[in-house]
Short mmCIF file of C-alpha atoms in Angstrom, two decimals:
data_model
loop_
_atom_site.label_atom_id
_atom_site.label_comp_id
_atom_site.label_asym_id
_atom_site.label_seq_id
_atom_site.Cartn_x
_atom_site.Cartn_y
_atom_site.Cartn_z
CA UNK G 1 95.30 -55.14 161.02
CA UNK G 2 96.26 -58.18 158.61
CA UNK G 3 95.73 -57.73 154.98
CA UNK G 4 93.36 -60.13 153.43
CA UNK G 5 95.36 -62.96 152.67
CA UNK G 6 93.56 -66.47 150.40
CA UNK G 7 93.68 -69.69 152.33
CA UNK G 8 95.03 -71.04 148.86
CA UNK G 9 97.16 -70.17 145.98
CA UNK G 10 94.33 -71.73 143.83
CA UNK G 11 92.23 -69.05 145.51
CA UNK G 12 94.62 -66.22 145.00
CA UNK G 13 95.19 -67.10 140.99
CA UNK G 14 91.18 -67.11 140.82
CA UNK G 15 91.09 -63.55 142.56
CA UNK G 16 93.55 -62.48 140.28
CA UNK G 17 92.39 -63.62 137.64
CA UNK G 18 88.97 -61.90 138.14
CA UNK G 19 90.17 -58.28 138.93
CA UNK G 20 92.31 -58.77 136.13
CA UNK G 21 89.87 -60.45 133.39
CA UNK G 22 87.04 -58.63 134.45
CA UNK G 23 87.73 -54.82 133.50
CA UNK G 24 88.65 -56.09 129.97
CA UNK G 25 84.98 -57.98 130.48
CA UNK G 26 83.04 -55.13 131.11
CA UNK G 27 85.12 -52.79 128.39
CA UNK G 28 84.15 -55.88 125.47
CA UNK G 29 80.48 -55.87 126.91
CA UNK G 30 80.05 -52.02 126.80
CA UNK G 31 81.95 -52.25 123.15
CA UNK G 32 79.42 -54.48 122.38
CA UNK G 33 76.49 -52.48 123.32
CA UNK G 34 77.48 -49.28 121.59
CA UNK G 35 77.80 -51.34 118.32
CA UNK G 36 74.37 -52.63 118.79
CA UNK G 37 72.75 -49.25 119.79
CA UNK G 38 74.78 -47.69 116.47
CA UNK G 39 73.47 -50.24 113.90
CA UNK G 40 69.96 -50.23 115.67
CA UNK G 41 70.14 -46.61 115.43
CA UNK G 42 71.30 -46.55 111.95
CA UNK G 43 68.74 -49.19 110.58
CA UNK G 44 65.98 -47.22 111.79
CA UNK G 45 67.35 -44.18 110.99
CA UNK G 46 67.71 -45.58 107.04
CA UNK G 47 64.44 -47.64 107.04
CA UNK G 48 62.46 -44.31 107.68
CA UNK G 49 64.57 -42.26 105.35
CA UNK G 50 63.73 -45.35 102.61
CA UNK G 51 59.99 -45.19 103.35
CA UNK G 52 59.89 -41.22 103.01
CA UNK G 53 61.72 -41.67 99.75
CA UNK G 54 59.28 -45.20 98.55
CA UNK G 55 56.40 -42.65 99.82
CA UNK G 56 57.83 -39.49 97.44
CA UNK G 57 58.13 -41.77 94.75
CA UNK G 58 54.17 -43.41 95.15
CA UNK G 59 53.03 -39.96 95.41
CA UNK G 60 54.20 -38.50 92.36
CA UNK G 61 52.88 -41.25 90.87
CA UNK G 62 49.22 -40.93 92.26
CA UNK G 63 49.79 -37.13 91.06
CA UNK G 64 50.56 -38.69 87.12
CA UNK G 65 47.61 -40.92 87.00
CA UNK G 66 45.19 -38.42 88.57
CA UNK G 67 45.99 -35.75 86.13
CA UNK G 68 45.94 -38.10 83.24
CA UNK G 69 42.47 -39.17 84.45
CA UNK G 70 41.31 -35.24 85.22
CA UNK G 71 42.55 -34.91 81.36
CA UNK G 72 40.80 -37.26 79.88
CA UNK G 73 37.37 -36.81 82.14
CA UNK G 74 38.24 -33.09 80.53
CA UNK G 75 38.44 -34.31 76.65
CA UNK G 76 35.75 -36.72 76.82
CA UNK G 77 33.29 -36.24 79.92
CA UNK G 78 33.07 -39.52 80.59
CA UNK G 79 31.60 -39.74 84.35
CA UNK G 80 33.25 -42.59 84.76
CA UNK G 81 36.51 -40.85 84.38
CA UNK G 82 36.11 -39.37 87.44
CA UNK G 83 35.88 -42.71 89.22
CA UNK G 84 38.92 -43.80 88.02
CA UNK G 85 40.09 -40.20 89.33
CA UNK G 86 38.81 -40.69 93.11
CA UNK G 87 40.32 -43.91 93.37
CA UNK G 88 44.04 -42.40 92.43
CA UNK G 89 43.03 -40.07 94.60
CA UNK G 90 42.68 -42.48 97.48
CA UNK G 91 45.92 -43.59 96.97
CA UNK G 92 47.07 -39.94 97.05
CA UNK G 93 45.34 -39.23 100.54
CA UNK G 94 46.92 -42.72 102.05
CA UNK G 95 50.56 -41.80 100.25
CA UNK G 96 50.08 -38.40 102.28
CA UNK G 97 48.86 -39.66 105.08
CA UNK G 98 51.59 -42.72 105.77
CA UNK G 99 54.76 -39.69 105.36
CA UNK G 100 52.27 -37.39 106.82
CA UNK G 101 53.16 -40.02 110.13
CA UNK G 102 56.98 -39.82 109.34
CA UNK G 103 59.65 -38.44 111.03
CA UNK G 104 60.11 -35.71 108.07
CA UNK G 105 62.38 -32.39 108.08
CA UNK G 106 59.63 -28.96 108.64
CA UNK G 107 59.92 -28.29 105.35
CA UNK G 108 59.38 -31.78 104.00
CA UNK G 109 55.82 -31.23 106.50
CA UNK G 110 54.89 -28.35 104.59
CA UNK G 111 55.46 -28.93 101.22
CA UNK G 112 53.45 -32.40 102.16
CA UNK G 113 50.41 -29.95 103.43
CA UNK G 114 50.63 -27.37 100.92
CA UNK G 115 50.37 -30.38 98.58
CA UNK G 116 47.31 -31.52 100.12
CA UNK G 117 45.85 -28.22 99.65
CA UNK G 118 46.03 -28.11 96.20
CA UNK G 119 44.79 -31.44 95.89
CA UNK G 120 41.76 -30.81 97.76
CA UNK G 121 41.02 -27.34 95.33
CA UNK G 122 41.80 -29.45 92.20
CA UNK G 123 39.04 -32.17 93.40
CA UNK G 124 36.56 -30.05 94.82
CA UNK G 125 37.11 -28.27 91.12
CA UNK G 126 36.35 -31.47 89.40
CA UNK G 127 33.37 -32.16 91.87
CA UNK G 128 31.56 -28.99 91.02
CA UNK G 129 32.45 -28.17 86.92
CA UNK G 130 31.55 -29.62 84.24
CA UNK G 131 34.34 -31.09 82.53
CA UNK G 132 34.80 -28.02 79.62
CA UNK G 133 34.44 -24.85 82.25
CA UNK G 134 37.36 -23.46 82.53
CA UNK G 135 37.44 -23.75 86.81
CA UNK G 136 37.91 -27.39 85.24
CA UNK G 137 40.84 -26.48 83.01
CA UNK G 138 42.48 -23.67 85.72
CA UNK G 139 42.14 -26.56 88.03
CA UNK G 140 43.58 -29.53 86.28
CA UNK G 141 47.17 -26.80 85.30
CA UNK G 142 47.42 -27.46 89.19
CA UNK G 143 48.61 -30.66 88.78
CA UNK G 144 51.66 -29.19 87.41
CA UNK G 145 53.01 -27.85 90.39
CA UNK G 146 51.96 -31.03 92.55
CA UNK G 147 54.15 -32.87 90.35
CA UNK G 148 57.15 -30.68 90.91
CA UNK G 149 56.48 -30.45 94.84
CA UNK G 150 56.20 -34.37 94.73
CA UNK G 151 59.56 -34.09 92.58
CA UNK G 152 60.90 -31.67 95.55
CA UNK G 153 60.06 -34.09 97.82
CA UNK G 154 61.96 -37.43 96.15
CA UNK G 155 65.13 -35.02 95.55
CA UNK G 156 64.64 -33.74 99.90
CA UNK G 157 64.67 -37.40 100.74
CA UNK G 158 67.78 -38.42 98.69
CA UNK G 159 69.41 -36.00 100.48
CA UNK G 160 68.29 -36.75 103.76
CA UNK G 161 69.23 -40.57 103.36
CA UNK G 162 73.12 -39.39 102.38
CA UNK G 163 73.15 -37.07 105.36
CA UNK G 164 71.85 -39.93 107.50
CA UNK G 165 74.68 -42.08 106.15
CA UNK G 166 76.97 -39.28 106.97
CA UNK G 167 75.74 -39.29 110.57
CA UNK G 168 76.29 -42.70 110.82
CA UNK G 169 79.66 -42.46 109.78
CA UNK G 170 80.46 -40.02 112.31
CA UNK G 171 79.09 -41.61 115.09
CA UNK G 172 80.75 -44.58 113.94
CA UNK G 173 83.72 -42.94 113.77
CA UNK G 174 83.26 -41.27 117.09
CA UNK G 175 82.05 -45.01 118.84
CA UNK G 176 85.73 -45.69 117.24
CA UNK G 177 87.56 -43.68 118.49
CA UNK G 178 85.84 -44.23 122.20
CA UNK G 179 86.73 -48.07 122.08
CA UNK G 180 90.54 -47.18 121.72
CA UNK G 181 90.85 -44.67 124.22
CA UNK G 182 88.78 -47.17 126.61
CA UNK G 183 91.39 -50.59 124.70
CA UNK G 184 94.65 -47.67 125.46
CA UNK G 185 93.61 -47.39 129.19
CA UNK G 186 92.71 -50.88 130.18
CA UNK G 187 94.95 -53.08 128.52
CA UNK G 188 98.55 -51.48 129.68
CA UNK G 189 96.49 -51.38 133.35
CA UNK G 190 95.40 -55.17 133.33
CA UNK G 191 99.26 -55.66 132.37
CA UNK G 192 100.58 -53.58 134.88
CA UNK G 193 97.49 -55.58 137.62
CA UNK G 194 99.33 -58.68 136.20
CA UNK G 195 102.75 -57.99 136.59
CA UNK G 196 101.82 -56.58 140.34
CA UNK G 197 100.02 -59.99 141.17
CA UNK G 198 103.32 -61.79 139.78
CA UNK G 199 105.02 -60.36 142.17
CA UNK G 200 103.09 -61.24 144.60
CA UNK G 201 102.29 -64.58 143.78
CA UNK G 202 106.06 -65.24 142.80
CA UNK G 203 107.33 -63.77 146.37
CA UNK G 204 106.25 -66.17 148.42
CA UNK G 205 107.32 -68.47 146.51
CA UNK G 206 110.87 -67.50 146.48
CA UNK G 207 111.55 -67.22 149.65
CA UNK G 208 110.22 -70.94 150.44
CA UNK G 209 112.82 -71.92 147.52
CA UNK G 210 116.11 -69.65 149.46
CA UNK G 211 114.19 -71.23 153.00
CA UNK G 212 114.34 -75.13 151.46
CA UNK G 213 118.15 -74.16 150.24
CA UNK G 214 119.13 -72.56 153.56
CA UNK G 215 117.42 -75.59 155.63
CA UNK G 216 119.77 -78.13 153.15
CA UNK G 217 122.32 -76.47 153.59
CA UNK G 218 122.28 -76.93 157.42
CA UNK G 219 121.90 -72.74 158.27
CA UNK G 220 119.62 -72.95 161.14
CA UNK G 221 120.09 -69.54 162.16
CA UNK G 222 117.34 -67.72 160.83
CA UNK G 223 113.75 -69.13 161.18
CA UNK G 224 111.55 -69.83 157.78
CA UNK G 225 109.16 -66.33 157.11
CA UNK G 226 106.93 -67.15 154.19
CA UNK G 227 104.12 -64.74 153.76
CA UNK G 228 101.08 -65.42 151.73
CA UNK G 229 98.89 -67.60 150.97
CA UNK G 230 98.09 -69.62 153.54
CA UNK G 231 98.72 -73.40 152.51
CA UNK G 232 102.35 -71.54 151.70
CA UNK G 233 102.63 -70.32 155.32
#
């Protein structure tokens, strides 16, 4: 059984030129891809961990205007006071609610909740005393240790964005170190592919060049093999 052999050179140069391009191809498109996926993964990765912390940050101060207005409503009685108060406290419940719907460590989850709780006892409070019972004042000292859980949370997310940068790096590192070990295999075997389909392109090639000589020389003794491709032949 013959080996495949191209009807051309022309044809043989584009074969090897395809099984020699083409795993260096595939190695820049996968190099590509894992780049992509990394920064993909790392922008959304960072975006969240930015929104947790923009959330922390709205949320302690929601916490600072409520208990200034819960002060005030308990100094002067003013009814109105408390509207002010309910609408920083909307602002509280959609803070909670929008990192609530983030992708937040357990802990960050139940500080958020136990947060929430104390909220809802401090309004509830307000809702049913009047403004100098002392529910009212017991109450309104909760806002004390909201503000430090709301603190908690700003210093939790600060940390979670450097240990997401530090997983990044990694990765990055690791994707690194993958790309050489894939650039160490594949470019010494696309030389050695190369130097192979020299040969074989050069062969033939050769030995037309010592048959031409031979023929001018007028050594008829030995008929003209050239195998290869086959405009050569």
């Amino acid at each position: 059984m013959r080996l495949y052999r191209p009807k051309s050179i022309r044809r043989l140069l584009l074969v090897v030129f395809v099984l020699v391009v083409m795993p260096l191809m595939v190695a820049l498109i996968h190099a590509t891809y894992e780049v992509d996926r990394l920064v993909a993964q790392g922008q959304r990765a960072l975006f969240a961990t930015v929104r947790a912390t923009q959330g922390s940050q709205l949320l302690l101060e929601s916490i600072t205007d409520m208990e200034r207005n819960a002060l005030q409503y308990k100094v002067l009685g003013d009814e109105t006071l408390l509207d002010v108060y309910r609408e920083n406290r909307q602002k509280f419940i959609d803070t909670t609610n929008k990192l609530a719907a983030l992708k937040l460590s357990q802990l960050q989850h139940e500080r958020l909740q136990m947060m929430i709780r104390v909220e809802n006892e401090i309004s509830e409070a307000l809702q049913l005393f009047p403004n100098d019972a002392e529910e009212t004042a017991s109450a309104i000292d909760g806002f004390g240790s909201l503000a430090r859980d709301a603190r908690k949370m700003l210093v939790d997310n600060r940390k979670l964005v450097e240990r997401e940068v530090g997983t990044m790096e990694n990765k990055g590192a690791e994707v690194q170190r993958s790309l050489v070990v894939q650039a160490m295999a594949l470019v010494p075997g696309a030389l050695i592919m190369a130097g192979i389909f020299t040969i074989l392109i050069t062969r033939p090639l050769r030995r037309m060049d010592k048959a031409i000589r031979r023929l001018g020389d007028g050594d008829f003794s030995k008929p003209a093999q050239i195998v290869g491709p086959r405009d050569l032949e």
